[in-house]
Amino acid sequence: MSDFVKNFMADLKAKNPDQPEFHQAVEEVLESLSIVLERHPEYRSAKIIERMVEPERLIMFRVPWIDDQGEIQVNRGYRIEMNSAIGPYKGGLRFHPSVNLGILKFLAFEQVFKNSLTTLPMGGGKGGSDFDPKGKSDNEVMRFCQSFMTELHRHIGPDTDVPAGDIGVGGREIGYMFGQYKRLRNEFTGVLTGKGLNWGGSLIRPEATGYGSVYFAAEMLATRGETFEGKTCLVSGSGNVAQYTVEKLLQLGAKPVTLSDSSGYIYDEEGITSEKLEFVMELKNIRRGRIKEYAEEFKSAVYTPVDPKLDYNPLWNHKADAAFPSATQNEINAKDAQHLVDNGVKAVSEGANMPTTLDGVKIFLDNKILYGPAKAANAGGVAVSGLEMSQNSQRLPWTREEVDQKLHNIMKSIHKTCVDTAERFGTPGNYVNGANIGGFLKVADAMLDQGVV
Ligand code: NDP
């Protein structure tokens, strides 16, 4: 670690204590940027990094709501408007009990680089609440979403800040929040993305993150002359990203064998087929049940509950060719990464945000794994959100094929940026450096152009 990174991190930690995920995200980027800062002293003298780690605006608010028993509940709401150098703030809302400032700041920080990589004009932001939609009735979720938007509406807008979904925020939650925004503002605008198809949403938006992560992995494999045909794949999570990762893998002839939720995971040695995936979608999106039921329905599958005593995740310890972490941050530690390497995994494509610890990333890089970091590999979701914004502005919906083609082209272009940038800065094949530097340069140059703001 260079002296600059060491000193910068010490200051960052002192100024932002108790935010380990934020520290982790910044440290990873800084490690990549050392060489850029050496070549371009103008970024140092303009204090670009110091400015990038400080949110432009941070909004925290009370979200009171009434549950089905008539009890008043109080949650905390957040929106982090991180960087608007290249466009309006853009990034998802996460509803999960683990949500806190440090987690949202790491997500918002990553989002700035990711959005820049998409080639679309979007700044970075993130938000959410410690509200847990699990086990709540639709009416409770609606009352929460309405209260959340009653405060958030004054800070967002189609040219200011355009939130979307993330963990715990899917079509249902976006619908309730959009309805409340429209009622409060008396405006029908593209203020949120991930909307329903018949009220301004884009085709392929639900699929985009999972499809994009597989498109990215396919590009990585192609650099070694390989395809997904017949490849065994490990997928974690069973939400939006995991479901469409499995769908695209099946379309490309691969054999996905795992899925998980926060209670445990299933391993299906015969492979998760389209019919089995349909069961998962109904289970997770409609019945809102647990992944354990998969193993009760399909006898070829084994369910393993989470064992808090283990210091590794057994999901990552099966023989496979590729891995798609698609649940949450830090779900692959150094031990898991070593298991993946030992089991013959050639490619890892991150559907989730920062799913691999810094030690884990080092193991992938040292072993020359085709490792697609989240900023690049999961940018398909926000890219199609950007396309949804364009369609809303034009008031013209595009066809499924048109959006999918654009998504595919964007993922190819992100892959190319990563490869070319990594090479230009002397680390060929290092997608971490490629993504961090590629995302940084565009934002940093825009910040230089716009003066000290
Ligand atoms: P969903 O809420 O649809 O699904 C999340 C899945 O991950 C669920 O299976 C959930 O299980 C599991 N999960 C969540 N938290 C934990 C945890 N702490 N431990 C173990 N499992 C957990 O979210 P998405 O699929 O949308 O998001 C998944 C990841 O992808 C996140 O990291 C998100 O930031 C990232 N992402 C999402 C994008 C999108 O477009 N949706 C875009 C880019 C990135 P359970 O139901 O038990 O909680």
Short mmCIF file of C-alpha atoms and ligand atoms in Angstrom, two decimals:
data_model
loop_
_atom_site.label_atom_id
_atom_site.label_comp_id
_atom_site.label_asym_id
_atom_site.label_seq_id
_atom_site.Cartn_x
_atom_site.Cartn_y
_atom_site.Cartn_z
CA MET A 1 0.00 0.00 0.00
CA SER A 2 1.47 3.39 -0.97
CA ASP A 3 1.96 6.14 1.61
CA PHE A 4 -0.74 8.18 -0.07
CA VAL A 5 -3.30 5.37 0.26
CA LYS A 6 -2.23 4.65 3.85
CA ASN A 7 -2.56 8.27 4.96
CA PHE A 8 -5.75 8.83 3.02
CA MET A 9 -7.36 5.74 4.55
CA ALA A 10 -6.30 6.75 8.07
CA ASP A 11 -7.98 10.15 7.60
CA LEU A 12 -11.07 8.61 6.02
CA LYS A 13 -11.50 6.16 8.91
CA ALA A 14 -11.01 8.89 11.52
CA LYS A 15 -13.60 11.09 9.81
CA ASN A 16 -16.07 8.28 9.08
CA PRO A 17 -15.80 5.83 11.98
CA ASP A 18 -17.90 2.64 12.13
CA GLN A 19 -18.36 2.45 8.35
CA PRO A 20 -16.24 -0.62 7.46
CA GLU A 21 -17.98 -1.30 4.14
CA PHE A 22 -17.37 2.29 3.02
CA HIS A 23 -13.70 2.04 4.01
CA GLN A 24 -13.41 -1.24 2.08
CA ALA A 25 -14.94 0.21 -1.09
CA VAL A 26 -12.72 3.30 -1.02
CA GLU A 27 -9.56 1.32 -0.30
CA GLU A 28 -10.15 -0.96 -3.28
CA VAL A 29 -10.56 2.00 -5.61
CA LEU A 30 -7.55 3.87 -4.22
CA GLU A 31 -5.28 0.85 -4.73
CA SER A 32 -6.21 0.91 -8.41
CA LEU A 33 -5.84 4.67 -8.76
CA SER A 34 -2.29 5.02 -7.44
CA ILE A 35 -0.82 4.76 -10.93
CA VAL A 36 -3.34 7.24 -12.37
CA LEU A 37 -2.55 9.79 -9.68
CA GLU A 38 1.16 9.44 -10.41
CA ARG A 39 0.60 10.06 -14.11
CA HIS A 40 -1.93 12.87 -13.55
CA PRO A 41 -0.90 15.19 -10.71
CA GLU A 42 -3.77 17.53 -11.72
CA TYR A 43 -6.23 15.15 -10.02
CA ARG A 44 -4.24 15.36 -6.80
CA SER A 45 -3.93 19.13 -6.79
CA ALA A 46 -7.67 19.52 -7.54
CA LYS A 47 -8.38 17.21 -4.56
CA ILE A 48 -10.60 15.04 -6.76
CA ILE A 49 -10.39 11.99 -4.49
CA GLU A 50 -11.04 14.02 -1.34
CA ARG A 51 -14.15 15.42 -3.01
CA MET A 52 -15.33 12.07 -4.38
CA VAL A 53 -15.46 10.40 -0.95
CA GLU A 54 -17.58 13.21 0.49
CA PRO A 55 -21.26 12.93 -0.54
CA GLU A 56 -22.56 16.07 -2.24
CA ARG A 57 -25.60 15.76 0.00
CA LEU A 58 -26.73 13.29 2.63
CA ILE A 59 -30.37 13.13 3.64
CA MET A 60 -31.61 11.24 6.71
CA PHE A 61 -35.20 11.21 7.84
CA ARG A 62 -37.80 9.64 10.09
CA VAL A 63 -40.28 7.22 8.48
CA PRO A 64 -43.26 6.68 10.78
CA TRP A 65 -45.99 4.25 9.71
CA ILE A 66 -48.81 2.23 11.24
CA ASP A 67 -48.77 -1.58 11.18
CA ASP A 68 -51.78 -3.89 10.78
CA GLN A 69 -52.26 -4.03 14.56
CA GLY A 70 -52.60 -0.25 14.71
CA GLU A 71 -49.15 0.17 16.36
CA ILE A 72 -46.92 3.05 15.29
CA GLN A 73 -43.58 1.92 13.85
CA VAL A 74 -40.59 4.16 13.21
CA ASN A 75 -37.84 3.46 10.69
CA ARG A 76 -34.96 5.53 9.41
CA GLY A 77 -34.79 6.65 5.77
CA TYR A 78 -31.73 7.77 3.81
CA ARG A 79 -30.72 9.17 0.45
CA ILE A 80 -27.07 9.71 -0.36
CA GLU A 81 -26.52 12.05 -3.30
CA MET A 82 -22.91 11.17 -3.92
CA ASN A 83 -21.78 12.72 -7.19
CA SER A 84 -23.57 14.58 -10.00
CA ALA A 85 -20.58 15.46 -12.19
CA ILE A 86 -21.84 13.53 -15.22
CA GLY A 87 -25.62 13.47 -14.69
CA PRO A 88 -28.48 13.40 -12.18
CA TYR A 89 -27.90 11.17 -9.13
CA LYS A 90 -28.94 7.63 -9.95
CA GLY A 91 -28.95 4.48 -7.85
CA GLY A 92 -31.21 2.09 -6.01
CA LEU A 93 -33.10 2.08 -2.74
CA ARG A 94 -32.44 -0.83 -0.35
CA PHE A 95 -34.94 -1.91 2.31
CA HIS A 96 -33.22 -4.33 4.70
CA PRO A 97 -32.72 -4.34 8.49
CA SER A 98 -28.92 -4.18 8.01
CA VAL A 99 -29.11 -0.82 6.18
CA ASN A 100 -27.01 1.92 7.78
CA LEU A 101 -25.02 4.94 6.67
CA GLY A 102 -21.79 3.03 6.03
CA ILE A 103 -23.46 0.45 3.79
CA LEU A 104 -25.31 3.08 1.78
CA LYS A 105 -22.17 5.20 1.42
CA PHE A 106 -20.24 2.22 0.04
CA LEU A 107 -23.05 1.52 -2.39
CA ALA A 108 -23.31 5.19 -3.45
CA PHE A 109 -19.54 5.44 -3.90
CA GLU A 110 -19.45 2.32 -6.10
CA GLN A 111 -22.44 3.58 -8.05
CA VAL A 112 -20.54 6.68 -9.22
CA PHE A 113 -17.93 4.53 -10.99
CA LYS A 114 -20.44 2.00 -12.25
CA ASN A 115 -22.70 4.62 -13.80
CA SER A 116 -19.74 6.25 -15.48
CA LEU A 117 -18.75 2.90 -17.02
CA THR A 118 -22.19 2.47 -18.62
CA THR A 119 -21.38 5.39 -20.99
CA LEU A 120 -24.75 6.96 -20.05
CA PRO A 121 -25.05 10.40 -18.40
CA MET A 122 -25.81 9.37 -14.82
CA GLY A 123 -24.31 10.54 -11.53
CA GLY A 124 -24.28 8.29 -8.47
CA GLY A 125 -26.55 7.95 -5.46
CA LYS A 126 -28.09 5.34 -3.18
CA GLY A 127 -30.66 5.23 -0.44
CA GLY A 128 -33.03 3.09 1.53
CA SER A 129 -34.18 2.22 4.98
CA ASP A 130 -33.70 -0.28 7.81
CA PHE A 131 -37.31 -1.36 7.16
CA ASP A 132 -37.67 -5.13 6.62
CA PRO A 133 -40.36 -6.00 4.06
CA LYS A 134 -40.08 -9.69 4.99
CA GLY A 135 -43.23 -10.94 6.73
CA LYS A 136 -45.10 -7.64 6.22
CA SER A 137 -48.50 -7.53 4.56
CA ASP A 138 -48.93 -5.67 1.25
CA ASN A 139 -50.82 -2.96 3.13
CA GLU A 140 -48.00 -2.50 5.61
CA VAL A 141 -45.46 -2.28 2.78
CA MET A 142 -47.69 0.29 1.06
CA ARG A 143 -48.04 2.45 4.17
CA PHE A 144 -44.29 2.33 4.72
CA CYS A 145 -43.52 3.22 1.08
CA GLN A 146 -45.99 6.12 1.17
CA SER A 147 -44.46 7.53 4.34
CA PHE A 148 -40.94 7.08 2.93
CA MET A 149 -41.86 8.95 -0.26
CA THR A 150 -43.69 11.69 1.64
CA GLU A 151 -40.27 12.88 2.77
CA LEU A 152 -38.10 11.72 -0.13
CA HIS A 153 -40.19 13.43 -2.84
CA ARG A 154 -38.82 16.90 -2.06
CA HIS A 155 -35.24 15.77 -2.74
CA ILE A 156 -35.65 13.85 -6.02
CA GLY A 157 -36.91 14.49 -9.56
CA PRO A 158 -36.29 13.33 -13.14
CA ASP A 159 -33.47 15.88 -13.63
CA THR A 160 -32.16 15.76 -10.04
CA ASP A 161 -32.13 12.27 -8.58
CA VAL A 162 -33.78 9.14 -9.96
CA PRO A 163 -33.92 6.20 -7.50
CA ALA A 164 -34.55 2.55 -8.47
CA GLY A 165 -34.81 -0.82 -6.70
CA ASP A 166 -32.22 -2.88 -4.83
CA ILE A 167 -32.46 -5.52 -2.07
CA GLY A 168 -36.03 -5.53 -0.72
CA VAL A 169 -37.27 -3.04 -3.31
CA GLY A 170 -38.87 -4.62 -6.37
CA GLY A 171 -41.84 -3.82 -8.61
CA ARG A 172 -44.32 -3.74 -5.73
CA GLU A 173 -42.37 -1.17 -3.69
CA ILE A 174 -41.53 1.00 -6.74
CA GLY A 175 -45.25 1.04 -7.58
CA TYR A 176 -46.31 2.26 -4.13
CA MET A 177 -43.57 4.90 -4.06
CA PHE A 178 -44.34 6.14 -7.58
CA GLY A 179 -48.04 6.40 -6.72
CA GLN A 180 -47.28 8.57 -3.70
CA TYR A 181 -44.81 10.78 -5.61
CA LYS A 182 -47.39 11.38 -8.33
CA ARG A 183 -50.05 12.22 -5.77
CA LEU A 184 -47.84 14.66 -3.87
CA ARG A 185 -46.37 16.40 -6.92
CA ASN A 186 -49.26 16.13 -9.35
CA GLU A 187 -46.74 15.10 -12.00
CA PHE A 188 -46.33 11.93 -14.06
CA THR A 189 -42.57 11.84 -14.68
CA GLY A 190 -39.76 9.30 -14.84
CA VAL A 191 -38.70 9.96 -11.25
CA LEU A 192 -38.13 6.28 -10.45
CA THR A 193 -36.95 3.44 -12.66
CA GLY A 194 -38.05 -0.19 -12.46
CA LYS A 195 -41.63 0.97 -13.05
CA GLY A 196 -44.42 -1.32 -14.25
CA LEU A 197 -44.58 -1.85 -18.00
CA ASN A 198 -47.96 -0.20 -18.43
CA TRP A 199 -46.95 2.94 -16.54
CA GLY A 200 -43.58 3.94 -17.96
CA GLY A 201 -41.34 0.98 -17.19
CA SER A 202 -38.88 -0.51 -19.66
CA LEU A 203 -38.90 -4.03 -21.03
CA ILE A 204 -35.86 -6.00 -19.84
CA ARG A 205 -35.35 -3.80 -16.71
CA PRO A 206 -36.21 -6.70 -14.33
CA GLU A 207 -33.85 -8.99 -16.25
CA ALA A 208 -31.09 -6.43 -16.81
CA THR A 209 -28.71 -6.96 -13.88
CA GLY A 210 -28.69 -10.76 -14.11
CA TYR A 211 -28.56 -10.83 -17.91
CA GLY A 212 -25.84 -8.18 -17.89
CA SER A 213 -23.71 -10.09 -15.41
CA VAL A 214 -23.85 -13.18 -17.65
CA TYR A 215 -23.13 -11.13 -20.80
CA PHE A 216 -20.09 -9.70 -19.02
CA ALA A 217 -18.91 -13.17 -17.98
CA ALA A 218 -19.40 -14.43 -21.54
CA GLU A 219 -17.14 -11.64 -22.80
CA MET A 220 -14.50 -12.58 -20.21
CA LEU A 221 -14.66 -16.26 -21.21
CA ALA A 222 -14.39 -15.31 -24.88
CA THR A 223 -10.97 -13.74 -24.19
CA ARG A 224 -9.83 -17.32 -23.51
CA GLY A 225 -11.78 -18.79 -26.42
CA GLU A 226 -14.50 -20.33 -24.24
CA THR A 227 -18.31 -20.18 -24.07
CA PHE A 228 -20.94 -21.10 -21.46
CA GLU A 229 -22.02 -24.25 -23.28
CA GLY A 230 -22.01 -27.10 -20.73
CA LYS A 231 -20.43 -25.02 -17.95
CA THR A 232 -21.49 -25.68 -14.34
CA CYS A 233 -22.27 -22.44 -12.49
CA LEU A 234 -22.73 -21.51 -8.84
CA VAL A 235 -25.25 -18.72 -8.18
CA SER A 236 -26.02 -17.22 -4.77
CA GLY A 237 -29.18 -15.35 -3.78
CA SER A 238 -32.62 -16.10 -5.18
CA GLY A 239 -33.94 -12.59 -5.72
CA ASN A 240 -34.11 -10.44 -8.80
CA VAL A 241 -30.46 -10.68 -9.83
CA ALA A 242 -30.04 -14.40 -9.12
CA GLN A 243 -33.24 -15.38 -10.96
CA TYR A 244 -32.32 -13.66 -14.22
CA THR A 245 -28.72 -14.79 -13.97
CA VAL A 246 -30.00 -18.36 -13.97
CA GLU A 247 -32.38 -17.60 -16.85
CA LYS A 248 -29.62 -16.20 -19.08
CA LEU A 249 -27.21 -19.01 -18.13
CA LEU A 250 -29.82 -21.53 -19.26
CA GLN A 251 -30.27 -19.69 -22.56
CA LEU A 252 -26.51 -19.92 -23.14
CA GLY A 253 -26.40 -23.67 -22.46
CA ALA A 254 -24.89 -23.55 -18.96
CA LYS A 255 -25.91 -25.63 -15.95
CA PRO A 256 -26.64 -23.55 -12.82
CA VAL A 257 -26.66 -25.74 -9.70
CA THR A 258 -27.12 -23.49 -6.63
CA LEU A 259 -29.36 -20.74 -5.23
CA SER A 260 -29.63 -19.34 -1.71
CA ASP A 261 -31.35 -16.97 0.67
CA SER A 262 -30.33 -15.67 4.07
CA SER A 263 -31.47 -18.94 5.70
CA GLY A 264 -29.51 -21.42 3.57
CA TYR A 265 -28.77 -22.71 0.07
CA ILE A 266 -29.80 -25.49 -2.32
CA TYR A 267 -27.47 -27.58 -4.45
CA ASP A 268 -29.18 -29.34 -7.34
CA GLU A 269 -26.68 -31.66 -8.99
CA GLU A 270 -29.00 -32.27 -11.94
CA GLY A 271 -29.12 -28.53 -12.61
CA ILE A 272 -31.77 -25.85 -12.21
CA THR A 273 -33.92 -26.08 -15.34
CA SER A 274 -36.38 -23.52 -16.76
CA GLU A 275 -39.27 -25.34 -15.07
CA LYS A 276 -37.48 -25.31 -11.72
CA LEU A 277 -36.66 -21.62 -12.19
CA GLU A 278 -40.34 -20.93 -12.77
CA PHE A 279 -41.03 -22.56 -9.40
CA VAL A 280 -38.39 -20.31 -7.77
CA MET A 281 -39.91 -17.17 -9.32
CA GLU A 282 -43.35 -18.06 -8.05
CA LEU A 283 -41.91 -19.00 -4.64
CA LYS A 284 -39.90 -15.79 -4.24
CA ASN A 285 -41.88 -13.15 -6.13
CA ILE A 286 -45.45 -14.18 -5.34
CA ARG A 287 -45.57 -16.48 -2.32
CA ARG A 288 -42.49 -14.80 -0.79
CA GLY A 289 -41.35 -18.14 0.68
CA ARG A 290 -37.93 -19.59 1.57
CA ILE A 291 -35.49 -21.40 -0.79
CA LYS A 292 -35.68 -24.48 1.45
CA GLU A 293 -38.96 -25.32 -0.30
CA TYR A 294 -37.02 -25.95 -3.54
CA ALA A 295 -35.45 -29.05 -2.01
CA GLU A 296 -38.85 -30.20 -0.75
CA GLU A 297 -40.24 -29.87 -4.31
CA PHE A 298 -37.26 -31.31 -6.26
CA LYS A 299 -35.64 -34.45 -4.89
CA SER A 300 -32.40 -33.94 -6.87
CA ALA A 301 -31.62 -30.97 -4.61
CA VAL A 302 -30.07 -30.84 -1.16
CA TYR A 303 -30.79 -27.97 1.23
CA THR A 304 -28.12 -26.79 3.67
CA PRO A 305 -29.13 -24.26 6.32
CA VAL A 306 -26.75 -21.42 7.24
CA ASP A 307 -24.34 -22.52 9.97
CA PRO A 308 -23.16 -19.41 11.84
CA LYS A 309 -20.23 -21.38 13.29
CA LEU A 310 -18.62 -21.85 9.86
CA ASP A 311 -16.05 -19.30 8.71
CA TYR A 312 -16.83 -20.03 5.04
CA ASN A 313 -19.91 -20.47 2.87
CA PRO A 314 -20.30 -24.10 1.64
CA LEU A 315 -22.18 -22.88 -1.43
CA TRP A 316 -18.82 -21.81 -2.90
CA ASN A 317 -17.27 -25.21 -2.23
CA HIS A 318 -18.71 -27.22 -5.14
CA LYS A 319 -16.96 -28.16 -8.34
CA ALA A 320 -17.86 -25.57 -10.99
CA ASP A 321 -16.60 -23.51 -13.93
CA ALA A 322 -18.06 -20.12 -13.02
CA ALA A 323 -19.51 -18.31 -10.00
CA PHE A 324 -22.14 -15.56 -9.79
CA PRO A 325 -22.42 -14.05 -6.30
CA SER A 326 -25.83 -12.37 -6.48
CA ALA A 327 -27.00 -11.92 -2.88
CA THR A 328 -25.15 -9.31 -0.83
CA GLN A 329 -21.85 -7.68 0.20
CA ASN A 330 -18.93 -9.72 1.56
CA GLU A 331 -20.48 -13.11 0.83
CA ILE A 332 -17.13 -14.46 -0.50
CA ASN A 333 -14.21 -14.27 1.95
CA ALA A 334 -10.63 -15.43 1.40
CA LYS A 335 -11.49 -19.02 2.30
CA ASP A 336 -14.42 -19.07 -0.12
CA ALA A 337 -12.27 -17.56 -2.87
CA GLN A 338 -9.64 -20.25 -2.30
CA HIS A 339 -12.34 -22.95 -2.46
CA LEU A 340 -13.54 -21.55 -5.79
CA VAL A 341 -10.01 -21.55 -7.18
CA ASP A 342 -9.35 -25.09 -5.90
CA ASN A 343 -12.61 -26.32 -7.42
CA GLY A 344 -11.62 -25.16 -10.88
CA VAL A 345 -13.67 -21.98 -11.26
CA LYS A 346 -12.41 -19.95 -14.22
CA ALA A 347 -14.70 -16.92 -14.06
CA VAL A 348 -16.41 -14.94 -11.30
CA SER A 349 -18.94 -12.29 -12.26
CA GLU A 350 -20.35 -10.15 -9.46
CA GLY A 351 -24.10 -9.59 -9.69
CA ALA A 352 -24.21 -8.37 -6.08
CA ASN A 353 -22.41 -5.22 -4.97
CA MET A 354 -18.97 -5.83 -3.38
CA PRO A 355 -19.68 -9.50 -2.65
CA THR A 356 -15.97 -10.33 -2.29
CA THR A 357 -13.74 -9.18 0.58
CA LEU A 358 -10.44 -7.47 -0.28
CA ASP A 359 -8.51 -10.68 0.66
CA GLY A 360 -10.80 -12.71 -1.59
CA VAL A 361 -10.23 -10.36 -4.53
CA LYS A 362 -6.48 -10.72 -4.07
CA ILE A 363 -6.78 -14.52 -4.33
CA PHE A 364 -8.75 -14.22 -7.58
CA LEU A 365 -6.20 -11.81 -9.06
CA ASP A 366 -3.18 -13.85 -7.92
CA ASN A 367 -4.69 -16.96 -9.52
CA LYS A 368 -5.52 -15.17 -12.78
CA ILE A 369 -9.23 -15.91 -12.44
CA LEU A 370 -11.40 -13.98 -14.90
CA TYR A 371 -12.77 -11.77 -12.15
CA GLY A 372 -15.48 -9.26 -13.13
CA PRO A 373 -15.95 -6.80 -10.25
CA ALA A 374 -19.44 -5.56 -9.43
CA LYS A 375 -18.95 -2.05 -10.79
CA ALA A 376 -18.52 -3.52 -14.24
CA ALA A 377 -20.34 -6.85 -14.11
CA ASN A 378 -23.62 -5.70 -12.57
CA ALA A 379 -23.86 -2.34 -14.36
CA GLY A 380 -26.53 -3.76 -16.69
CA GLY A 381 -29.29 -2.91 -14.20
CA VAL A 382 -28.51 0.75 -13.97
CA ALA A 383 -27.76 0.85 -17.69
CA VAL A 384 -31.31 -0.25 -18.52
CA SER A 385 -32.56 2.19 -15.88
CA GLY A 386 -30.77 4.83 -17.96
CA LEU A 387 -32.55 3.51 -21.05
CA GLU A 388 -35.85 3.67 -19.14
CA MET A 389 -35.13 7.37 -18.45
CA SER A 390 -34.53 7.97 -22.17
CA GLN A 391 -37.80 6.25 -23.09
CA ASN A 392 -39.66 8.30 -20.44
CA SER A 393 -38.20 11.56 -21.82
CA GLN A 394 -39.11 10.60 -25.38
CA ARG A 395 -42.46 9.17 -24.19
CA LEU A 396 -41.78 6.21 -26.48
CA PRO A 397 -41.30 2.61 -25.32
CA TRP A 398 -38.73 0.44 -27.10
CA THR A 399 -39.19 -3.23 -27.94
CA ARG A 400 -37.79 -6.08 -25.87
CA GLU A 401 -35.26 -6.92 -28.59
CA GLU A 402 -34.16 -3.29 -28.90
CA VAL A 403 -33.50 -2.92 -25.16
CA ASP A 404 -31.81 -6.31 -24.87
CA GLN A 405 -29.55 -5.48 -27.81
CA LYS A 406 -28.62 -2.13 -26.25
CA LEU A 407 -27.94 -3.87 -22.91
CA HIS A 408 -25.76 -6.45 -24.63
CA ASN A 409 -23.81 -3.72 -26.46
CA ILE A 410 -23.34 -1.72 -23.25
CA MET A 411 -21.97 -4.79 -21.42
CA LYS A 412 -19.58 -5.44 -24.32
CA SER A 413 -18.48 -1.84 -24.23
CA ILE A 414 -17.91 -1.94 -20.45
CA HIS A 415 -15.87 -5.10 -20.91
CA LYS A 416 -13.78 -3.45 -23.61
CA THR A 417 -13.22 -0.35 -21.45
CA CYS A 418 -12.00 -2.59 -18.61
CA VAL A 419 -9.66 -4.59 -20.83
CA ASP A 420 -8.26 -1.57 -22.68
CA THR A 421 -7.85 0.55 -19.54
CA ALA A 422 -6.17 -2.24 -17.57
CA GLU A 423 -3.72 -2.66 -20.42
CA ARG A 424 -3.12 1.09 -20.83
CA PHE A 425 -2.20 1.36 -17.16
CA GLY A 426 0.18 -1.61 -17.22
CA THR A 427 -1.97 -4.35 -15.63
CA PRO A 428 -3.41 -6.40 -18.51
CA GLY A 429 -6.25 -8.75 -17.55
CA ASN A 430 -6.90 -6.94 -14.26
CA TYR A 431 -10.60 -6.05 -14.49
CA VAL A 432 -10.53 -4.41 -11.04
CA ASN A 433 -8.07 -1.78 -12.21
CA GLY A 434 -9.84 -1.54 -15.56
CA ALA A 435 -13.22 -0.81 -13.97
CA ASN A 436 -11.96 1.51 -11.24
CA ILE A 437 -9.74 3.59 -13.52
CA GLY A 438 -12.19 3.54 -16.46
CA GLY A 439 -15.04 4.73 -14.24
CA PHE A 440 -12.88 7.30 -12.46
CA LEU A 441 -11.41 9.14 -15.44
CA LYS A 442 -14.70 10.34 -16.90
CA VAL A 443 -16.02 11.61 -13.55
CA ALA A 444 -12.69 13.18 -12.56
CA ASP A 445 -12.38 15.05 -15.86
CA ALA A 446 -15.94 16.34 -15.54
CA MET A 447 -15.15 17.54 -12.02
CA LEU A 448 -12.05 19.36 -13.29
CA ASP A 449 -14.15 21.05 -15.99
CA GLN A 450 -16.82 22.16 -13.52
CA GLY A 451 -14.53 23.85 -11.00
CA VAL A 452 -14.58 23.59 -7.22
CA VAL A 453 -18.16 22.59 -6.49
P1 NDP B 1 -33.49 -9.10 -3.83
O1 NDP B 1 -34.02 -8.48 -2.61
O2 NDP B 1 -34.37 -9.36 -4.97
O3 NDP B 1 -32.75 -10.46 -3.47
C1 NDP B 1 -31.70 -10.50 -2.55
C2 NDP B 1 -31.30 -11.95 -2.34
O4 NDP B 1 -30.11 -12.00 -1.56
C3 NDP B 1 -32.34 -12.74 -1.56
O5 NDP B 1 -32.26 -14.08 -1.94
C4 NDP B 1 -31.87 -12.55 -0.12
O6 NDP B 1 -32.31 -13.55 0.78
C5 NDP B 1 -30.37 -12.61 -0.29
N1 NDP B 1 -29.73 -11.83 0.78
C6 NDP B 1 -29.93 -10.52 1.06
N2 NDP B 1 -29.23 -10.15 2.13
C7 NDP B 1 -28.58 -11.26 2.53
C8 NDP B 1 -27.68 -11.52 3.59
N3 NDP B 1 -27.31 -10.56 4.44
N4 NDP B 1 -27.20 -12.79 3.69
C9 NDP B 1 -27.57 -13.77 2.82
N5 NDP B 1 -28.43 -13.57 1.80
C10 NDP B 1 -28.91 -12.34 1.67
O7 NDP B 1 -32.25 -8.15 -4.26
P2 NDP B 1 -31.50 -8.07 -5.66
O8 NDP B 1 -31.48 -9.38 -6.32
O9 NDP B 1 -32.03 -6.89 -6.37
O10 NDP B 1 -30.03 -7.66 -5.18
C11 NDP B 1 -29.02 -8.62 -4.92
C12 NDP B 1 -27.66 -7.95 -5.01
O11 NDP B 1 -27.48 -7.38 -6.32
C13 NDP B 1 -27.44 -6.80 -4.02
O12 NDP B 1 -26.08 -6.77 -3.65
C14 NDP B 1 -27.75 -5.57 -4.88
O13 NDP B 1 -27.11 -4.40 -4.38
C15 NDP B 1 -27.15 -6.00 -6.20
N6 NDP B 1 -27.64 -5.28 -7.37
C16 NDP B 1 -28.96 -5.26 -7.69
C17 NDP B 1 -29.40 -4.59 -8.80
C18 NDP B 1 -30.82 -4.64 -9.27
O14 NDP B 1 -31.06 -4.18 -10.37
N7 NDP B 1 -31.74 -5.19 -8.51
C19 NDP B 1 -28.45 -3.80 -9.62
C20 NDP B 1 -27.08 -3.95 -9.25
C21 NDP B 1 -26.71 -4.65 -8.14
P3 NDP B 1 -33.47 -13.22 1.85
O15 NDP B 1 -34.72 -13.16 1.04
O16 NDP B 1 -33.43 -14.33 2.83
O17 NDP B 1 -33.10 -11.89 2.45
#
